[in-house]
Coordinates of C-alpha atoms in Angstrom, one line a residue:
M180 CA 115.5 135.6 159.0
R181 CA 117.7 138.9 159.3
N182 CA 121.1 137.3 158.3
K183 CA 120.4 136.3 154.6
T184 CA 123.3 137.4 152.6
V185 CA 126.5 135.4 153.4
L186 CA 130.1 135.3 152.1
I187 CA 132.3 132.1 152.2
S188 CA 136.0 132.3 151.7
G189 CA 137.4 129.1 150.1
A190 CA 136.1 126.6 147.6
S191 CA 137.9 123.4 148.5
V192 CA 135.7 121.2 150.7
A193 CA 134.3 123.2 153.8
G194 CA 133.4 126.0 151.5
P195 CA 131.3 124.2 149.0
A196 CA 129.9 122.1 151.8
L197 CA 128.8 125.1 153.8
A198 CA 127.4 126.6 150.6
Y199 CA 125.2 123.6 150.0
W200 CA 123.5 123.7 153.3
L201 CA 123.1 127.5 153.6
N202 CA 121.6 127.7 150.2
R203 CA 119.2 124.9 151.3
Y204 CA 118.1 126.9 154.1
G205 CA 117.3 130.0 152.0
F206 CA 120.5 132.1 152.5
A207 CA 122.0 134.0 149.4
V208 CA 125.4 132.5 149.2
T209 CA 128.6 133.9 147.6
V210 CA 131.7 131.9 147.5
V211 CA 135.2 133.6 146.8
E212 CA 138.0 131.5 145.7
R213 CA 141.5 132.9 145.0
A214 CA 142.3 130.2 142.5
P215 CA 141.2 131.1 138.9
T216 CA 139.2 127.9 138.7
L217 CA 138.2 125.0 140.7
R218 CA 141.0 123.1 141.8
T219 CA 141.3 119.6 140.4
G220 CA 143.3 116.5 141.5
G221 CA 145.2 117.0 144.6
Q222 CA 145.8 114.5 147.5
A223 CA 143.5 111.6 148.3
I224 CA 141.4 112.3 151.3
D225 CA 139.1 110.0 153.3
F226 CA 135.9 109.7 155.3
K227 CA 135.5 107.2 158.2
G228 CA 132.6 106.3 160.3
E229 CA 128.8 106.5 160.7
T230 CA 128.8 110.3 161.5
H231 CA 130.6 111.2 158.1
R232 CA 128.5 109.0 156.1
I233 CA 125.3 110.5 157.6
V234 CA 126.2 114.0 156.7
L235 CA 127.3 112.9 153.1
E236 CA 124.2 111.0 152.7
R237 CA 122.1 113.9 153.7
M238 CA 123.8 116.0 151.2
G239 CA 123.1 113.6 148.5
I240 CA 126.6 112.9 147.5
W241 CA 127.5 109.7 149.1
D242 CA 126.9 107.5 145.8
D243 CA 128.8 110.3 143.9
I244 CA 131.8 109.7 146.3
Q245 CA 131.6 106.0 145.8
E246 CA 131.6 106.2 142.0
Q247 CA 134.8 108.4 142.1
R248 CA 136.6 106.7 145.0
T249 CA 140.1 105.8 144.8
G250 CA 141.5 102.4 145.5
T251 CA 143.1 102.2 149.0
T252 CA 146.5 100.6 149.3
D253 CA 148.8 99.4 152.2
M254 CA 151.9 101.2 153.0
V255 CA 154.7 98.7 153.4
F256 CA 157.9 100.0 155.3
V257 CA 161.2 98.7 153.8
D258 CA 164.9 99.1 154.6
E259 CA 167.3 100.5 152.1
A260 CA 167.6 97.0 150.3
G261 CA 163.9 96.7 150.2
K262 CA 163.3 94.3 153.0
E263 CA 159.9 94.7 154.6
L264 CA 159.8 95.9 158.3
G265 CA 156.3 96.7 158.7
V266 CA 152.8 97.3 157.2
M267 CA 150.3 100.1 157.6
S268 CA 146.9 98.9 156.3
G269 CA 145.0 100.6 153.6
D270 CA 142.0 100.3 155.8
F271 CA 143.7 102.9 158.3
T272 CA 145.2 105.2 155.7
G273 CA 142.2 105.3 153.5
G274 CA 139.3 105.2 155.9
D275 CA 135.8 103.9 154.8
V276 CA 136.1 105.7 151.5
E277 CA 138.9 107.7 149.9
I278 CA 138.5 110.2 147.1
L279 CA 140.8 113.0 145.6
R280 CA 140.3 116.3 147.1
G281 CA 139.6 117.9 143.8
D282 CA 137.0 115.3 142.8
L283 CA 135.1 115.8 146.0
A284 CA 135.2 119.7 145.5
A285 CA 134.0 119.2 142.1
I286 CA 131.0 117.0 143.3
M287 CA 130.0 119.6 145.8
Y288 CA 130.6 122.5 143.4
K289 CA 128.0 121.0 141.0
K290 CA 125.7 120.8 143.8
T291 CA 125.7 124.5 144.3
A292 CA 126.9 126.2 141.3
D293 CA 123.6 126.9 139.7
E294 CA 122.3 128.6 142.8
C295 CA 125.2 130.1 144.5
E296 CA 127.6 132.8 143.3
Y297 CA 131.1 131.8 142.8
L298 CA 133.9 134.4 142.5
F299 CA 136.9 132.7 141.3
G300 CA 140.6 134.5 141.0
D301 CA 139.7 137.0 143.9
S302 CA 140.1 137.0 147.6
I303 CA 139.2 139.2 150.6
S304 CA 141.6 142.1 151.5
T305 CA 139.8 143.7 154.4
L306 CA 136.9 142.9 156.8
T307 CA 135.0 145.5 158.8
D308 CA 132.5 143.9 161.2
T309 CA 129.7 146.1 162.3
T310 CA 126.3 145.8 164.0
D311 CA 124.3 145.7 160.8
G312 CA 126.7 143.5 158.6
V313 CA 130.4 143.0 157.4
F314 CA 131.8 145.4 154.9
V315 CA 134.3 143.4 152.7
E316 CA 136.7 144.5 150.3
F317 CA 138.3 142.4 147.6
E318 CA 141.5 142.2 146.1
R319 CA 139.9 142.6 142.5
G320 CA 136.3 142.9 142.8
P321 CA 134.1 145.8 144.1
A322 CA 133.4 146.1 148.0
R323 CA 130.2 144.6 149.3
T324 CA 128.5 144.1 152.5
F325 CA 127.2 140.7 153.8
D326 CA 125.3 139.8 156.8
L327 CA 127.6 136.9 157.8
V328 CA 131.2 136.0 156.6
F329 CA 132.6 132.5 156.9
G330 CA 136.4 131.5 156.6
A331 CA 136.7 128.2 155.0
D332 CA 140.2 128.8 153.6
G333 CA 142.5 126.4 155.3
I334 CA 145.2 126.5 158.0
H335 CA 146.5 129.6 156.5
S336 CA 143.2 131.4 156.6
R337 CA 143.0 134.9 155.4
V338 CA 139.6 135.4 157.0
R339 CA 141.1 134.2 160.6
K340 CA 144.0 136.7 160.0
L341 CA 141.7 139.6 159.4
A342 CA 139.0 138.8 162.0
F343 CA 141.1 137.1 164.8
G344 CA 144.7 138.1 164.5
P345 CA 148.0 136.9 163.1
E346 CA 148.5 133.3 162.2
K347 CA 151.3 132.9 164.8
D348 CA 148.6 133.4 167.5
F349 CA 146.7 130.3 166.5
V350 CA 148.6 128.0 164.4
K351 CA 151.3 125.8 166.2
H352 CA 154.1 124.3 164.1
L353 CA 154.3 120.5 165.1
G354 CA 158.0 120.0 164.2
H355 CA 157.7 118.5 160.6
Y356 CA 156.8 119.1 157.0
Y357 CA 155.2 117.1 154.3
C358 CA 155.0 117.0 150.5
V359 CA 152.8 115.5 148.1
A360 CA 154.1 115.4 144.6
G361 CA 152.7 114.0 141.4
A362 CA 149.1 113.4 140.6
S363 CA 147.5 110.4 142.4
P364 CA 147.9 107.3 140.2
W365 CA 144.6 105.7 141.0
S366 CA 142.3 104.5 138.2
L367 CA 138.6 103.6 138.1
D368 CA 137.5 100.3 136.3
A369 CA 134.1 100.1 134.9
D370 CA 133.0 97.7 137.6
G371 CA 134.5 99.8 140.5
P372 CA 137.7 101.0 142.1
R373 CA 140.9 99.1 141.5
D374 CA 143.7 99.2 143.9
R375 CA 146.8 100.5 142.7
A376 CA 150.4 99.2 143.3
T377 CA 151.3 98.9 146.8
A378 CA 153.0 102.2 148.4
Y379 CA 156.6 101.5 149.6
A380 CA 157.9 103.7 152.3
H381 CA 161.5 104.2 153.7
N382 CA 162.6 106.0 156.8
T383 CA 165.9 107.5 157.9
P384 CA 166.0 109.3 161.1
G385 CA 163.6 112.3 160.8
R386 CA 162.8 111.6 157.2
L387 CA 160.1 109.5 155.3
A388 CA 159.8 109.0 151.5
V389 CA 157.0 107.1 149.8
S390 CA 156.8 106.0 146.4
G391 CA 153.4 104.8 144.8
G392 CA 150.0 104.1 146.5
S393 CA 146.7 106.1 146.0
K394 CA 147.6 109.3 147.8
A395 CA 150.0 110.6 145.3
Q396 CA 153.0 109.4 143.2
Q397 CA 155.4 110.6 145.8
L398 CA 155.0 111.7 149.5
Y399 CA 157.7 113.1 151.8
M400 CA 157.7 113.9 155.5
F401 CA 160.6 115.3 157.3
A402 CA 161.5 116.8 160.8
A403 CA 162.4 120.6 160.5
E404 CA 162.0 123.9 162.3
E405 CA 159.8 126.6 160.6
L406 CA 161.3 126.9 157.0
D407 CA 161.6 130.0 154.9
Y408 CA 160.4 129.2 151.2
D409 CA 157.7 130.3 148.8
R410 CA 154.7 128.1 149.1
N411 CA 153.5 129.4 145.9
S412 CA 156.5 128.3 143.8
T413 CA 156.7 124.8 142.6
A414 CA 160.5 125.0 141.9
D415 CA 161.2 126.5 145.4
Q416 CA 159.2 123.5 146.9
Q417 CA 161.1 121.1 144.9
R418 CA 164.4 122.5 145.9
V419 CA 163.6 121.9 149.6
I420 CA 162.8 118.4 149.1
K421 CA 165.9 117.7 146.9
Q422 CA 168.2 119.4 149.5
T423 CA 166.5 117.5 152.4
Y424 CA 166.9 114.1 150.8
A425 CA 169.8 114.7 148.8
D426 CA 171.9 112.1 150.9
V427 CA 169.3 109.3 151.2
G428 CA 169.7 106.1 149.2
W429 CA 166.8 103.6 148.5
E430 CA 164.6 104.8 145.6
L431 CA 165.5 108.6 146.2
P432 CA 167.9 109.1 143.3
R433 CA 165.0 108.3 141.0
M434 CA 162.3 110.0 143.0
L435 CA 164.3 113.4 143.1
T436 CA 164.9 113.1 139.3
E437 CA 161.1 112.6 138.8
I438 CA 159.9 115.4 141.1
D439 CA 161.3 117.9 138.5
E440 CA 158.7 116.7 136.1
F441 CA 155.6 117.1 138.4
E442 CA 153.5 120.3 138.1
D443 CA 151.5 119.1 141.1
V444 CA 153.9 119.7 144.0
F445 CA 152.7 120.8 147.5
L446 CA 154.8 121.4 150.5
D447 CA 153.6 122.6 154.0
S448 CA 154.1 122.4 157.5
I449 CA 152.4 119.9 159.7
S450 CA 150.7 122.2 162.0
K451 CA 147.6 122.4 164.4
V452 CA 145.2 125.3 164.7
D453 CA 144.3 126.2 168.3
M454 CA 141.2 128.4 168.7
K455 CA 140.1 127.2 172.2
K456 CA 140.6 130.5 173.8
A457 CA 139.3 132.7 171.0
G458 CA 136.5 130.4 169.9
Y459 CA 135.6 129.7 166.3
T460 CA 133.3 132.8 165.9
K461 CA 133.7 136.5 166.5
G462 CA 130.9 139.0 165.7
R463 CA 129.5 138.3 162.4
V464 CA 132.5 136.2 161.4
A465 CA 132.8 132.3 161.9
L466 CA 135.5 129.8 160.9
V467 CA 134.8 126.4 159.4
G468 CA 137.1 123.5 158.6
D469 CA 140.9 123.6 158.8
S470 CA 140.9 127.4 159.3
A471 CA 139.1 126.6 162.7
Y472 CA 140.4 123.2 163.8
G473 CA 142.9 122.0 161.3
N474 CA 145.2 119.4 162.3
T475 CA 147.6 118.5 159.2
L476 CA 147.3 114.9 158.3
G477 CA 145.7 114.0 161.5
G478 CA 143.1 111.9 159.8
F479 CA 139.9 113.9 160.6
G480 CA 140.3 117.1 158.6
T481 CA 137.9 116.5 155.7
G482 CA 135.5 114.9 158.2
L483 CA 135.6 117.6 160.6
A484 CA 135.0 120.2 157.6
I485 CA 131.8 118.6 156.3
V486 CA 130.4 118.0 160.0
G487 CA 131.2 121.6 160.9
A488 CA 129.6 123.0 157.7
Y489 CA 126.5 120.9 158.5
V490 CA 126.3 122.0 162.1
I491 CA 126.7 125.6 161.7
A492 CA 124.4 125.8 159.1
G493 CA 121.7 123.8 160.7
E494 CA 122.1 126.1 163.7
L495 CA 121.5 129.1 161.6
A496 CA 118.6 127.4 160.1
V497 CA 116.7 127.0 163.6
T498 CA 117.3 130.4 165.1
D499 CA 116.7 134.0 163.8
D500 CA 119.8 135.2 166.0
H501 CA 123.2 134.5 164.4
T502 CA 124.9 135.0 168.0
T503 CA 122.8 132.1 169.4
A504 CA 123.6 129.8 166.4
F505 CA 127.4 130.7 166.6
A506 CA 127.5 129.9 170.2
N507 CA 125.8 126.6 169.8
Y508 CA 128.1 125.7 166.8
D509 CA 131.1 126.6 169.1
E510 CA 130.0 124.4 171.8
I511 CA 129.3 121.3 169.7
M512 CA 132.4 121.7 167.6
R513 CA 134.7 122.0 170.7
R514 CA 133.4 118.7 172.1
Y515 CA 133.8 117.0 168.7
T516 CA 137.4 118.4 167.9
K517 CA 138.6 117.8 171.4
L518 CA 139.0 113.8 170.5
A519 CA 139.6 114.3 166.9
G520 CA 142.3 116.8 166.9
N521 CA 145.2 115.6 169.0
S522 CA 147.3 113.3 166.6
N523 CA 150.7 114.1 165.2
A524 CA 151.2 112.3 162.0
G525 CA 155.0 113.6 161.7
A526 CA 156.0 112.2 165.0
F527 CA 154.6 108.7 164.0
L528 CA 155.6 108.5 160.5
A529 CA 159.0 110.3 160.5
P530 CA 160.7 109.5 164.0
K531 CA 163.6 111.5 164.6
T532 CA 165.8 108.6 165.8
A533 CA 166.7 105.1 164.5
R534 CA 165.4 103.8 167.8
G535 CA 162.1 105.6 167.3
I536 CA 161.9 104.1 163.8
K537 CA 162.3 100.5 165.1
M538 CA 159.8 101.1 167.9
R539 CA 157.3 102.5 165.3
N540 CA 157.7 99.4 163.0
W541 CA 157.2 97.2 166.1
F542 CA 154.1 99.1 167.1
M543 CA 152.4 98.7 163.7
N544 CA 152.6 95.0 163.9
S545 CA 151.2 95.0 167.3
R546 CA 147.7 94.6 168.7
M547 CA 147.9 98.2 170.1
F548 CA 147.9 99.5 166.7
T549 CA 144.6 97.6 165.9
L550 CA 143.2 99.4 169.1
M551 CA 144.4 102.7 168.0
M552 CA 142.5 102.2 164.7
K553 CA 139.3 101.4 166.8
Y554 CA 139.8 104.5 168.8
S555 CA 140.1 106.6 165.7
D556 CA 136.9 105.2 164.4
S557 CA 135.3 106.1 167.8
A558 CA 136.6 109.7 167.7
A559 CA 135.2 110.1 164.3
N560 CA 131.7 109.1 165.5
N561 CA 131.8 111.1 168.8
I562 CA 129.0 113.5 168.1
D563 CA 125.3 113.3 168.3
L564 CA 124.1 115.0 165.0
R565 CA 121.1 117.2 165.4
D566 CA 118.5 116.4 162.9
Y567 CA 118.0 119.9 161.3
P568 CA 115.2 120.9 159.1
A569 CA 115.1 118.6 156.0
L570 CA 113.6 121.3 153.8
V571 CA 113.8 125.1 153.5
T572 CA 110.5 126.7 154.4
Q573 CA 108.8 129.2 152.0
S574 CA 109.0 131.9 154.5
V575 CA 112.9 131.6 154.7
A576 CA 113.3 131.2 151.1
N577 CA 111.7 134.3 150.4

C-alpha cells in the first residue's frame, strides 16, 4: 500500500471514527485538533436505524454508547401561558440512542489514542497537493508531508477552504440560526438511563425557545439573514440571543438571565454543505462528515459522519490506488446523502408566521408526522454497507 501516512483534521466525531478505521487497516494516522484538549460535553446527538448500529457495532463501541446514553424526552410546545399546543416525541428527536457529542468523541478517542498520533492545540495553515503527497504547514508545529489528508473539521472546514475554495462557494445559509446553551442536564442511574424533565418549547413568529430536556439546558432557534458576530466569543453569542429574544414573554426573562451564567454556549447558522459539483475528494484530499455533507440539525449528521468514515477507509483498504477508492467513496456517499440531507429544521421548528406555527402544531398531531418519522428511518438505512476486511493483514500493517 503506497498511501500509508494520513492526516485527519478534526477530533470531534468523523475524525476519531476515521482514525479508528484507517489505523485498523494499517495506516499511520495523525489527527490534528485546534482545541487544546478533547472537547467534552456539548449537544446531545443521536443515531437511528440499522445502518448506524451496524457501523457502531463493527467499531466495537455500541455497548459503550448504551452505557453513556442520555434519556430522551418529549418536546411539548406551549403558548405564553403554558397551555399545551403540540408534542414532538422523544422517539423522533432522540433517535434509537442519544449521547452527548463529547462523550461519543471520548469513546472513540480511547479506541485510537494509543496507536494514533493526536496533535491538540494546532491546525492546518496551508496544503500543497503534489503527485507524491500533500505538504502540510501547521499554525504551530513543524511542516510535514502526508500521503493523504482528510478534512473532518465540520461545516466551517479549514481543509475544504484550502483544498476546494472559499466557504461561500459550498455552504448555503438556510435562513435560521440556532444556539445551545448550558450543559445537557441528563444523568445516568446505576440501572440505566433516566429521562429528564420534559422539554418545553415556545414559539413566536420566526423564533423558538426551549427550556429543559436532554439536548441542553436551553435551545434557541430563530430566523435571520447572515449575522456578523464572533463565533469564538461566548459573550458575543450571548449578546445575540439576548437581543433577539428581549421582547419575548413566557420563560424568556428567566432564561436570558441564566444564559449569562453558562460557559457552554454555541451559536451557529443552520446551513447546508453542497459539494455535488465539486465532489467530496480532490487529488489526495478528501472530506468526511459535516465538512462534506453537513446539514445543520438535519437529523443525520452524526450518522453520516460515522458511515462516511467507514466507507472511505474501507475503500482504501481494498485498493492500492487512492484515486479509485476516492471515486468509489464519492459515488456511494452521493447516493446516501441525497435522501438524508434535504431537511430544514429551522423552517419546521421556527416558522416565520403565526399561521405557520399553527399549521406546524397541527401537523405534529397528525398521521402525516408519523409517516415522516418512518421516512426518516428509511433514509437513515438507505445504503448497502459493503463488508470490508474485518482484520488488517500483516502485509498492510508492515
